[in-house]
XYZ file of N, CA and C in Angstrom:
402
model
N 25.417 81.046 79.494
C 26.508 81.636 78.809
C 26.275 83.090 78.618
N 27.053 83.702 79.252
C 26.918 85.123 79.069
C 28.065 85.584 78.221
N 27.740 86.128 77.184
C 28.769 86.664 76.306
C 28.520 88.127 76.175
N 29.544 88.848 76.227
C 29.421 90.276 76.102
C 29.168 90.650 74.669
N 28.930 91.860 74.435
C 28.653 92.306 73.088
C 29.884 92.147 72.242
N 29.862 91.248 71.329
C 30.929 91.029 70.386
C 32.078 90.238 70.946
N 31.936 89.630 72.076
C 33.009 88.851 72.669
C 32.578 87.407 72.732
N 33.516 86.599 72.444
C 33.252 85.183 72.586
C 34.018 84.693 73.803
N 33.451 83.743 74.477
C 34.111 83.305 75.690
C 35.442 82.644 75.419
N 35.680 82.087 74.299
C 36.933 81.406 74.022
C 38.054 82.400 73.783
N 37.703 83.562 73.430
C 38.733 84.558 73.099
C 38.766 85.642 74.148
N 39.623 85.509 75.018
C 39.770 86.539 76.033
C 40.931 87.436 75.643
N 40.855 88.640 76.043
C 41.977 89.503 75.717
C 43.075 89.248 76.742
N 44.215 89.032 76.250
C 45.342 88.757 77.132
C 46.118 90.036 77.344
N 46.429 90.290 78.524
C 47.272 91.454 78.825
C 48.704 90.986 78.823
N 49.510 91.768 78.198
C 50.927 91.432 78.189
C 51.546 91.890 79.498
N 52.503 91.136 79.938
C 53.180 91.461 81.178
C 54.173 92.611 80.924
N 54.236 93.615 81.813
C 55.164 94.740 81.619
C 56.603 94.414 82.046
N 56.820 93.241 82.586
C 58.140 92.885 83.099
C 59.204 92.884 81.995
N 59.004 92.258 80.852
C 60.057 92.294 79.823
C 60.341 93.723 79.339
N 59.290 94.523 79.246
C 59.474 95.921 78.829
C 60.314 96.676 79.856
N 60.013 96.515 81.120
C 60.773 97.175 82.179
C 62.215 96.674 82.220
N 62.396 95.380 82.058
C 63.757 94.823 82.041
C 64.556 95.406 80.885
N 63.907 95.508 79.725
C 64.599 96.077 78.555
C 65.007 97.522 78.836
N 64.121 98.323 79.435
C 64.456 99.713 79.752
C 65.562 99.800 80.807
N 65.523 98.945 81.790
C 66.564 98.935 82.815
C 67.919 98.586 82.198
N 67.927 97.609 81.303
C 69.174 97.226 80.626
C 69.691 98.392 79.781
N 68.807 99.056 79.061
C 69.211 100.201 78.228
C 69.769 101.328 79.105
N 69.094 101.603 80.218
C 69.563 102.660 81.134
C 70.921 102.288 81.715
N 71.099 101.036 82.118
C 72.374 100.597 82.678
C 73.493 100.682 81.642
N 73.172 100.304 80.405
C 74.189 100.387 79.347
C 74.561 101.850 79.080
N 73.591 102.726 79.083
C 73.867 104.156 78.881
C 74.706 104.725 80.014
N 74.370 104.332 81.244
C 75.140 104.790 82.400
C 76.572 104.276 82.337
N 76.727 103.001 82.007
C 78.071 102.421 81.903
C 78.869 103.099 80.786
N 78.220 103.356 79.668
C 78.898 104.041 78.561
C 79.332 105.444 78.946
N 78.464 106.164 79.643
C 78.807 107.520 80.085
C 79.961 107.484 81.077
N 79.944 106.515 81.986
C 81.026 106.393 82.965
C 82.354 106.073 82.273
N 82.327 105.119 81.331
C 83.550 104.770 80.601
C 84.085 105.960 79.805
N 83.201 106.700 79.177
C 83.627 107.877 78.410
C 84.224 108.941 79.327
N 83.578 109.160 80.483
C 84.111 110.177 81.406
C 85.472 109.752 81.953
N 85.673 108.471 82.229
C 86.987 107.986 82.682
C 88.039 108.162 81.590
N 87.654 107.876 80.368
C 88.576 108.055 79.234
C 88.976 109.530 79.093
N 88.008 110.411 79.190
C 88.288 111.845 79.082
C 89.152 112.310 80.251
N 88.884 111.789 81.453
C 89.668 112.159 82.623
C 91.126 111.742 82.427
N 91.347 110.553 81.885
C 92.717 110.081 81.643
C 93.417 110.946 80.606
N 92.709 111.325 79.555
C 93.311 112.180 78.526
C 93.680 113.542 79.099
N 92.782 114.138 79.853
C 93.041 115.463 80.436
C 94.190 115.384 81.426
N 94.234 114.326 82.223
C 95.323 114.148 83.180
C 96.660 114.022 82.463
N 96.686 113.265 81.383
C 97.926 113.105 80.622
C 98.367 114.438 80.013
N 97.428 115.209 79.508
C 97.763 116.508 78.935
C 98.303 117.458 80.000
N 97.685 117.465 81.165
C 98.144 118.343 82.247
C 99.526 117.911 82.723
N 99.761 116.603 82.831
C 101.078 116.117 83.251
C 102.155 116.529 82.251
N 101.857 116.414 80.957
C 102.827 116.797 79.937
C 103.106 118.295 79.994
N 102.059 119.085 80.136
C 102.223 120.539 80.209
C 103.021 120.925 81.451
N 102.731 120.293 82.570
C 103.458 120.583 83.809
C 104.926 120.206 83.673
N 105.200 119.069 83.062
C 106.592 118.642 82.865
C 107.342 119.643 81.991
N 106.696 120.142 80.947
C 107.350 121.148 80.082
C 107.631 122.428 80.858
N 106.668 122.863 81.651
C 106.854 124.096 82.421
C 107.952 123.929 83.468
N 108.004 122.786 84.120
C 109.047 122.545 85.119
C 110.414 122.524 84.456
N 110.517 121.887 83.299
C 111.801 121.839 82.584
C 112.244 123.246 82.184
N 111.304 124.052 81.720
C 111.642 125.429 81.336
C 112.097 126.231 82.544
N 111.408 126.043 83.678
C 111.792 126.757 84.888
C 113.168 126.313 85.380
N 113.452 125.012 85.289
C 114.758 124.510 85.707
C 115.864 125.087 84.833
N 115.633 125.117 83.533
C 116.636 125.684 82.622
C 116.874 127.159 82.929
N 115.796 127.894 83.151
C 115.904 129.313 83.471
C 116.665 129.510 84.782
N 116.340 128.701 85.772
C 116.999 128.795 87.071
C 118.488 128.485 86.953
N 118.820 127.415 86.234
C 120.224 127.046 86.065
C 120.991 128.141 85.321
N 120.359 128.742 84.319
C 121.017 129.815 83.567
C 121.279 131.008 84.491
N 120.303 131.361 85.306
C 120.484 132.480 86.231
C 121.592 132.193 87.237
N 121.630 130.976 87.747
C 122.670 130.597 88.703
C 124.046 130.699 88.049
N 124.158 130.249 86.813
C 125.449 130.324 86.109
C 125.869 131.783 85.918
N 124.898 132.641 85.559
C 125.214 134.054 85.368
C 125.654 134.690 86.689
N 124.927 134.385 87.760
C 125.298 134.932 89.065
C 126.647 134.399 89.523
N 126.885 133.129 89.273
C 128.160 132.523 89.650
C 129.311 133.189 88.902
N 129.109 133.417 87.617
C 130.153 134.075 86.826
C 130.379 135.503 87.327
N 129.291 136.204 87.633
C 129.408 137.577 88.131
C 130.119 137.628 89.471
N 129.742 136.739 90.382
C 130.384 136.725 91.685
C 131.837 136.280 91.574
N 132.102 135.332 90.703
C 133.482 134.873 90.533
C 134.372 136.007 90.036
N 133.864 136.792 89.096
C 134.672 137.908 88.595
C 134.853 138.971 89.679
N 133.815 139.215 90.469
C 133.943 140.179 91.561
C 134.919 139.681 92.621
N 134.862 138.396 92.914
C 135.787 137.830 93.894
C 137.219 137.932 93.390
N 137.430 137.637 92.120
C 138.781 137.737 91.555
C 139.275 139.178 91.604
N 138.394 140.112 91.290
C 138.771 141.524 91.328
C 139.129 141.943 92.752
N 138.297 141.564 93.711
C 138.577 141.909 95.102
C 139.841 141.215 95.603
N 140.055 140.001 95.154
C 141.265 139.292 95.567
C 142.510 140.004 95.056
N 142.438 140.501 93.822
C 143.588 141.239 93.285
C 143.797 142.540 94.061
N 142.692 143.176 94.470
C 142.812 144.389 95.279
C 143.424 144.066 96.642
N 143.005 142.962 97.230
C 143.564 142.557 98.519
C 145.055 142.273 98.381
N 145.417 141.588 97.322
C 146.839 141.284 97.107
C 147.659 142.547 96.934
N 147.143 143.485 96.135
C 147.900 144.723 95.934
C 147.975 145.538 97.226
N 146.901 145.539 98.008
C 146.940 146.236 99.295
C 147.910 145.552 100.261
N 147.967 144.237 100.228
C 148.933 143.517 101.066
C 150.369 143.890 100.681
N 150.609 143.964 99.388
C 151.943 144.347 98.925
C 152.269 145.773 99.365
N 151.292 146.654 99.212
C 151.502 148.036 99.617
C 151.725 148.142 101.123
N 150.962 147.389 101.869
C 151.118 147.383 103.318
C 152.493 146.848 103.717
N 152.903 145.792 103.087
C 154.233 145.240 103.372
C 155.309 146.239 103.010
N 155.174 146.870 101.856
C 156.148 147.876 101.423
C 156.192 149.039 102.410
N 155.011 149.473 102.853
C 154.937 150.592 103.792
C 155.567 150.217 105.132
N 155.310 149.017 105.610
C 155.897 148.581 106.873
C 157.420 148.490 106.764
N 157.893 148.029 105.615
C 159.343 147.888 105.437
C 160.035 149.236 105.340
N 159.397 150.224 104.711
C 160.065 151.499 104.440
C 159.879 152.536 105.538
N 158.805 152.451 106.263
C 158.586 153.494 107.259
C 157.958 152.880 108.495
N 158.779 152.516 109.392
C 158.245 151.898 110.600
C 157.659 152.946 111.535
N 158.070 154.221 111.391
C 157.540 155.264 112.261
C 156.262 155.889 111.711
N 155.861 155.521 110.527
C 154.630 156.079 109.935
C 153.479 155.090 110.123
N 153.039 154.953 111.326
C 151.987 153.971 111.622
C 150.616 154.413 111.155
N 150.415 155.719 110.955
C 149.092 156.175 110.491
C 148.787 155.626 109.107
N 149.751 155.721 108.190
C 149.545 155.184 106.842
C 149.320 153.676 106.893
N 150.068 153.015 107.730
C 149.930 151.573 107.858
C 148.548 151.219 108.406
N 148.090 151.972 109.378
C 146.757 151.704 109.936
C 145.667 151.957 108.902
N 145.833 153.012 108.115
C 144.842 153.298 107.062
C 144.814 152.164 106.042
N 145.988 151.720 105.629
C 146.050 150.621 104.658
C 145.469 149.339 105.242
N 145.779 149.095 106.504
C 145.251 147.897 107.139
C 143.728 147.967 107.238
N 143.190 149.143 107.527
C 141.744 149.322 107.585
C 141.117 149.083 106.215
N 141.738 149.630 105.185
C 141.234 149.415 103.822
C 141.317 147.934 103.462
N 142.409 147.324 103.820
C 142.573 145.899 103.537
C 141.517 145.078 104.265
N 141.248 145.435 105.495
C 140.231 144.735 106.279
C 138.858 144.884 105.640
N 138.536 146.080 105.145
C 137.235 146.302 104.496
C 137.123 145.492 103.209
N 138.174 145.469 102.438
C 138.151 144.705 101.187
C 138.032 143.216 101.492
N 138.717 142.760 102.537
C 138.629 141.348 102.927
C 137.212 140.993 103.363
N 136.548 141.894 104.082
C 135.168 141.662 104.490
C 134.255 141.542 103.268
N 134.465 142.430 102.294
C 133.658 142.366 101.075
C 133.910 141.053 100.349
N 135.142 140.628 100.306
C 135.486 139.372 99.647
C 134.822 138.195 100.356
N 134.865 138.196 101.675
C 134.222 137.122 102.434
C 132.714 137.108 102.219
N 132.117 138.292 102.163
C 130.670 138.378 101.937
C 130.306 137.844 100.552
N 131.087 138.185 99.556
C 130.823 137.674 98.204
C 131.001 136.159 98.154
N 131.993 135.632 98.834
C 132.190 134.184 98.865
C 131.005 133.501 99.532
N 130.512 134.083 100.629
C 129.371 133.513 101.324
C 128.121 133.517 100.422
N 127.911 134.593 99.702
C 126.752 134.670 98.792
C 126.888 133.647 97.676
N 128.105 133.488 97.182
C 128.330 132.503 96.124
C 128.068 131.095 96.647
N 128.495 130.815 97.847
C 128.231 129.495 98.432
C 126.750 129.268 98.641
N 126.012 130.312 99.004
C 124.560 130.171 99.186
C 123.884 129.885 97.860
N 124.369 130.450 96.786
C 123.769 130.207 95.466
C 124.012 128.782 95.010
N 125.142 128.229 95.365
C 125.445 126.858 94.946
C 124.609 125.929 95.766
């Protein structure tokens, strides 16, 4: 019987297995990783919702601004078209009057017709611009 100094053969020192300790650490690490992932997904959803709301507000504001500008331009072009139309009508009346009263004065008639043609071109251009805005 060989017994070491202060050791009895019946009492051996038992080494504990490191497996439960390692398993516990692996479980803790996995739980921490899962918690971090869940938190990051939650934060991502919150940030996405905030950005979507902000974008929707900005788009609505831009749409309102755009519609207001279109209405202002439409009103401006409509008034210009009405003004030009009245000028065209008065020039037509003047041209008709001139043709009726002086058939030998073709220079005045040609000048009026040229002016009428220019005003009609401006009216057509304004109508085309108004149609493009709509």
